[in-house]
Short mmCIF file of C-alpha atoms in Angstrom, two decimals:
data_model
loop_
_atom_site.label_atom_id
_atom_site.label_comp_id
_atom_site.label_asym_id
_atom_site.label_seq_id
_atom_site.Cartn_x
_atom_site.Cartn_y
_atom_site.Cartn_z
CA MET U 1 -75.64 73.16 46.76
CA PRO U 2 -72.56 75.05 45.61
CA ILE U 3 -71.67 76.23 49.06
CA GLU U 4 -70.81 74.19 52.08
CA VAL U 5 -70.26 75.11 55.50
CA GLY U 6 -69.44 73.68 58.51
CA HIS U 7 -68.57 74.14 62.37
CA GLU U 8 -66.35 71.31 63.98
CA PHE U 9 -64.00 70.63 67.16
CA PHE U 10 -60.84 68.80 67.26
CA GLU U 11 -59.01 68.05 70.70
CA ARG U 12 -55.79 66.78 68.40
CA MET U 13 -55.92 66.39 64.87
CA GLU U 14 -53.69 63.73 63.10
CA PRO U 15 -51.52 64.33 59.94
CA HIS U 16 -53.68 64.02 56.41
CA PRO U 17 -52.26 63.11 53.53
CA HIS U 18 -51.33 65.22 50.55
CA ALA U 19 -55.05 66.33 49.02
CA SER U 20 -56.50 68.91 46.41
CA HIS U 21 -60.47 70.11 46.05
CA THR U 22 -62.57 70.98 43.27
CA GLU U 23 -63.74 73.67 45.72
CA HIS U 24 -62.28 77.15 46.41
CA VAL U 25 -61.88 76.34 50.78
CA LEU U 26 -62.01 79.30 53.14
CA THR U 27 -61.35 77.93 56.79
CA LEU U 28 -61.36 80.32 60.17
CA LEU U 29 -59.65 79.28 63.10
CA VAL U 30 -61.81 80.55 66.33
CA ARG U 31 -59.35 78.39 69.19
CA GLY U 32 -56.52 76.36 68.85
CA ARG U 33 -53.73 76.11 66.98
CA LEU U 34 -52.69 74.06 63.46
CA ARG U 35 -50.02 73.53 60.88
CA MET U 36 -50.48 73.13 57.71
CA GLU U 37 -47.88 72.39 54.22
CA HIS U 38 -48.91 74.81 51.66
CA GLY U 39 -44.97 75.17 49.64
CA GLY U 40 -43.87 75.47 53.34
CA LEU U 41 -44.63 74.95 56.51
CA VAL U 42 -47.55 77.10 57.70
CA GLU U 43 -48.28 77.93 61.61
CA ILE U 44 -51.75 78.97 62.08
CA GLY U 45 -53.38 80.40 65.33
CA PRO U 46 -56.90 81.69 66.43
CA GLY U 47 -58.36 84.49 64.28
CA ALA U 48 -56.58 83.32 61.37
CA VAL U 49 -58.11 83.25 57.54
CA THR U 50 -56.99 80.44 56.10
CA LEU U 51 -57.15 80.20 52.02
CA VAL U 52 -56.91 76.96 49.23
CA PRO U 53 -57.47 77.94 46.02
CA ALA U 54 -59.22 74.62 44.11
CA GLY U 55 -56.73 72.63 43.01
CA VAL U 56 -53.99 73.03 44.89
CA PRO U 57 -52.32 71.08 46.74
CA HIS U 58 -51.86 70.87 50.46
CA ARG U 59 -51.09 68.81 53.79
CA LEU U 60 -52.60 69.43 57.26
CA LEU U 61 -49.64 68.49 59.42
CA GLU U 62 -51.43 68.44 62.85
CA GLY U 63 -53.55 70.48 64.93
CA GLU U 64 -54.64 70.69 68.86
CA GLY U 65 -57.31 72.41 71.53
CA MET U 66 -59.00 73.73 67.77
CA GLU U 67 -62.51 74.84 66.89
CA VAL U 68 -62.92 75.83 63.19
CA TRP U 69 -65.79 76.99 60.53
CA TRP U 70 -65.05 75.85 57.36
CA LEU U 71 -66.49 76.74 53.80
CA ALA U 72 -65.94 75.22 50.22
CA PHE U 73 -67.66 76.59 47.03
CA CYS U 74 -67.45 75.72 43.64
CA ALA U 75 -66.10 79.26 42.27
CA SER U 76 -67.85 78.89 38.93
CA CYS U 77 -71.36 77.73 40.30
CA VAL U 78 -71.94 81.32 42.34
CA GLU U 79 -70.50 83.03 39.37
CA LEU U 80 -67.04 83.93 40.74
CA ASP U 81 -63.29 83.47 39.37
CA GLU U 82 -60.17 84.69 40.47
CA SER U 83 -60.04 87.88 38.31
CA HIS U 84 -63.07 89.04 40.34
CA PRO U 85 -62.07 92.03 43.25
CA LEU U 86 -62.77 89.70 45.82
CA MET U 87 -61.37 86.47 45.07
CA SER U 88 -57.76 88.24 44.84
CA SER U 89 -56.97 86.92 48.05
CA PHE U 90 -57.25 83.36 46.74
CA ARG U 91 -55.55 84.70 43.42
CA GLN U 92 -52.57 85.63 45.71
CA VAL U 93 -52.01 82.48 47.44
CA ARG U 94 -52.31 80.12 44.17
CA LEU U 95 -49.12 82.75 42.62
CA GLY U 96 -47.03 81.59 45.94
CA ALA U 97 -48.30 83.75 48.74
CA LEU U 98 -49.08 82.51 52.41
CA PRO U 99 -52.41 81.15 52.54
CA MET U 100 -52.90 82.33 56.25
CA PHE U 101 -54.13 86.34 57.07
CA GLN U 102 -54.82 87.34 60.42
CA LEU U 103 -57.64 88.99 61.41
CA PRO U 104 -57.75 92.12 63.38
CA PRO U 105 -59.49 90.89 66.70
CA GLU U 106 -62.56 93.34 66.62
CA ARG U 107 -63.33 91.62 62.91
CA LEU U 108 -63.73 87.78 63.98
CA PRO U 109 -67.08 87.92 65.92
CA TYR U 110 -68.43 89.14 62.94
CA CYS U 111 -66.59 86.65 60.44
CA VAL U 112 -68.16 84.19 62.96
CA LYS U 113 -71.66 85.75 62.44
CA LEU U 114 -71.66 85.18 59.16
CA MET U 115 -70.34 81.43 58.99
CA GLN U 116 -73.36 80.65 61.55
CA GLU U 117 -75.56 82.99 59.20
CA LEU U 118 -74.25 80.65 56.14
CA GLN U 119 -74.93 77.42 58.16
CA ALA U 120 -78.28 78.66 59.40
CA GLU U 121 -79.52 79.53 55.60
CA ALA U 122 -78.21 76.31 54.48
CA ALA U 123 -80.17 74.08 56.80
CA GLN U 124 -83.17 75.90 55.69
CA SER U 125 -82.64 75.44 51.98
CA THR U 126 -85.12 77.73 50.77
CA PRO U 127 -85.62 78.87 46.98
CA GLU U 128 -84.14 82.16 48.14
CA SER U 129 -81.25 80.09 49.57
CA PHE U 130 -78.22 80.07 47.12
CA GLU U 131 -78.79 84.50 46.84
CA VAL U 132 -78.68 84.83 50.45
CA MET U 133 -75.77 82.38 50.55
CA ARG U 134 -73.62 83.81 48.17
CA SER U 135 -74.21 87.20 49.79
CA LEU U 136 -72.76 85.99 52.88
CA LEU U 137 -69.86 84.21 51.10
CA LEU U 138 -69.42 88.00 49.59
CA LEU U 139 -68.97 89.06 52.75
CA LEU U 140 -66.74 86.95 54.03
CA LEU U 141 -64.43 86.94 50.98
CA ARG U 142 -64.17 90.90 51.49
CA GLU U 143 -63.15 90.33 54.94
CA ALA U 144 -60.52 87.88 53.84
CA LYS U 145 -59.40 90.68 51.53
CA ARG U 146 -59.11 93.29 54.15
CA ALA U 147 -56.49 90.83 56.07
CA ALA U 148 -54.66 90.13 53.16
CA PRO U 149 -50.71 91.77 53.77
CA LEU U 150 -50.41 91.98 49.91
CA ASP U 151 -52.08 93.25 46.63
CA VAL U 152 -51.40 91.42 43.42
CA SER U 153 -52.94 94.63 41.52
CA GLY U 154 -49.60 96.41 41.72
CA GLY U 155 -47.30 96.71 38.70
CA GLY U 156 -44.15 94.11 37.65
CA GLU U 157 -43.85 90.77 36.82
CA GLN U 158 -46.47 89.67 39.91
CA SER U 159 -48.82 91.18 38.31
CA LEU U 160 -47.82 90.36 34.53
CA VAL U 161 -48.31 86.75 36.42
CA SER U 162 -51.83 87.21 38.51
CA ASP U 163 -52.78 88.66 34.45
CA ALA U 164 -51.37 85.84 32.59
CA LEU U 165 -53.27 83.28 35.13
CA ALA U 166 -56.47 85.06 35.08
CA PHE U 167 -56.29 84.72 31.28
CA ILE U 168 -55.64 81.17 31.84
CA GLN U 169 -58.25 80.74 33.97
CA GLN U 170 -61.18 82.43 32.03
CA HIS U 171 -60.06 80.96 28.42
CA SER U 172 -58.25 77.41 29.48
CA LEU U 173 -61.49 75.34 27.67
CA GLU U 174 -60.85 76.82 24.49
CA PRO U 175 -57.73 75.98 22.29
CA ILE U 176 -55.36 78.18 24.00
CA SER U 177 -51.68 78.51 23.72
CA LEU U 178 -48.77 80.08 25.63
CA ARG U 179 -48.72 82.43 22.50
CA ASP U 180 -52.73 83.47 22.62
CA VAL U 181 -51.86 83.89 26.37
CA ALA U 182 -48.51 86.15 26.08
CA GLU U 183 -50.74 87.94 23.26
CA ALA U 184 -52.91 88.86 25.58
CA VAL U 185 -50.68 90.50 28.43
CA HIS U 186 -49.07 92.12 25.70
CA ARG U 187 -45.48 90.08 26.17
CA SER U 188 -43.59 87.68 23.68
CA PRO U 189 -44.03 84.33 24.29
CA SER U 190 -40.22 83.61 25.62
CA TYR U 191 -40.17 86.46 27.91
CA LEU U 192 -43.76 85.56 29.39
CA ALA U 193 -42.92 81.44 29.78
CA SER U 194 -39.04 82.62 31.92
CA VAL U 195 -41.42 84.99 34.03
CA VAL U 196 -44.31 82.33 34.96
CA LYS U 197 -41.79 79.36 35.07
CA ASN U 198 -39.88 81.95 37.70
CA LYS U 199 -42.59 82.89 39.75
CA THR U 200 -44.56 80.27 40.24
CA GLY U 201 -43.02 76.74 39.75
CA TYR U 202 -45.44 75.53 36.42
CA SER U 203 -45.11 76.63 32.74
CA VAL U 204 -47.57 78.48 30.77
CA GLY U 205 -48.69 74.95 29.70
CA GLU U 206 -48.96 73.37 33.04
CA TRP U 207 -51.10 75.67 34.08
CA ILE U 208 -53.69 75.54 31.46
CA SER U 209 -53.73 71.68 32.25
CA ARG U 210 -54.52 72.38 36.01
CA SER U 211 -57.22 74.84 35.01
CA ARG U 212 -58.58 71.94 32.78
CA LEU U 213 -58.21 69.10 35.23
CA SER U 214 -59.69 71.51 37.79
CA GLU U 215 -62.70 71.74 35.66
CA ALA U 216 -62.71 68.41 34.83
CA CYS U 217 -63.14 67.87 38.65
CA SER U 218 -66.02 70.06 38.82
CA ARG U 219 -67.76 68.13 36.08
CA LEU U 220 -67.10 64.76 37.47
CA ALA U 221 -68.81 65.94 40.60
CA HIS U 222 -71.70 67.83 39.90
CA THR U 223 -72.63 65.78 36.64
CA ASP U 224 -73.46 62.56 35.12
CA GLU U 225 -71.54 63.49 31.82
CA PRO U 226 -69.33 60.02 31.03
CA VAL U 227 -65.65 60.60 31.44
CA ASP U 228 -64.89 60.43 27.48
CA ARG U 229 -67.41 63.50 27.23
CA ILE U 230 -65.38 65.47 29.80
CA ALA U 231 -62.75 65.38 28.57
CA SER U 232 -63.16 66.49 25.16
CA ARG U 233 -65.20 69.37 27.22
CA VAL U 234 -62.10 70.33 28.72
CA GLY U 235 -59.60 70.40 25.89
CA TRP U 236 -58.81 66.64 25.44
CA ASN U 237 -59.72 64.71 21.95
CA ASP U 238 -58.07 61.77 23.50
CA VAL U 239 -59.63 60.61 26.26
CA THR U 240 -56.52 58.13 26.92
CA HIS U 241 -54.12 61.04 27.33
CA PHE U 242 -56.92 63.13 29.56
CA ILE U 243 -56.65 60.11 32.25
CA ARG U 244 -53.18 59.64 32.30
CA GLN U 245 -53.08 63.19 32.93
CA PHE U 246 -55.25 62.98 35.78
CA LYS U 247 -54.21 60.39 37.58
CA LYS U 248 -50.67 61.92 37.43
CA ALA U 249 -52.57 64.81 38.81
CA TYR U 250 -54.16 63.57 41.26
CA GLY U 251 -52.86 60.13 41.74
CA ILE U 252 -56.22 57.85 41.26
CA THR U 253 -58.23 57.87 37.46
CA PRO U 254 -60.97 60.38 36.96
CA ALA U 255 -63.59 57.41 37.50
CA ALA U 256 -62.09 56.49 40.58
CA TRP U 257 -62.18 59.76 41.67
CA ARG U 258 -66.14 60.07 41.05
CA LYS U 259 -66.30 57.50 42.97
CA GLU U 260 -64.45 58.45 45.94
CA ASN U 261 -66.16 62.55 46.01
CA ARG U 262 -69.33 61.29 45.68
CA MET U 263 -69.32 58.75 48.71
CA HIS U 264 -67.75 61.47 50.66
CA GLY U 265 -70.69 64.18 49.39
CA GLY U 266 -67.96 65.87 47.43
#
């Protein structure tokens, strides 16, 4: 199922190692507190929605007295990407915004109800479950967007970076370069390279590579394609170079990553 949902209780949560996921993850903290590292230290309290885009490193530091609802979804599997209006909050986070948005108190029971409906539908697993779960997901994304304090659709450099990253996400499996991205957003390559690096800390080339690696993770998790074929499909003709880049990004080889994530139901 491309959408997974869970409801968990933690009296105390111990620190987790640095991680990133192939799925986009939305977490709703009903009660308790949580501290996480996401660029900097983030303090999360009751009624907060936390968003972690696919491939973005983060670390859970500690938590106590927690009741948590979470959902993880493969964006491409549910026909979404970060250019979709309801995915704008995830795009904000990828661009450097805090990953935590505070829900208005009156919206919390509604969001919990949506999570409950998602869990119930996942348990039924009927032919129509996918469409029902996708609809419930969209309603939750709408709540997250309403709670988000920022709007990346505005003008200026932030909008330029947002447009560039959206183009990269949509076309990263094609043989694109900095020049192609710059042409798509109507800027010179040198200017775009400078703005993207200054605003995100990564170069355009690194963003292209990260997007391709994220797609590689999705294929490793959801298909039986051999590693060399996946490497070719996501833009690496040299499988050795692909494995080297994958290990640099995730700390393990693609084969080891596949084994570990399938072992844990990922």
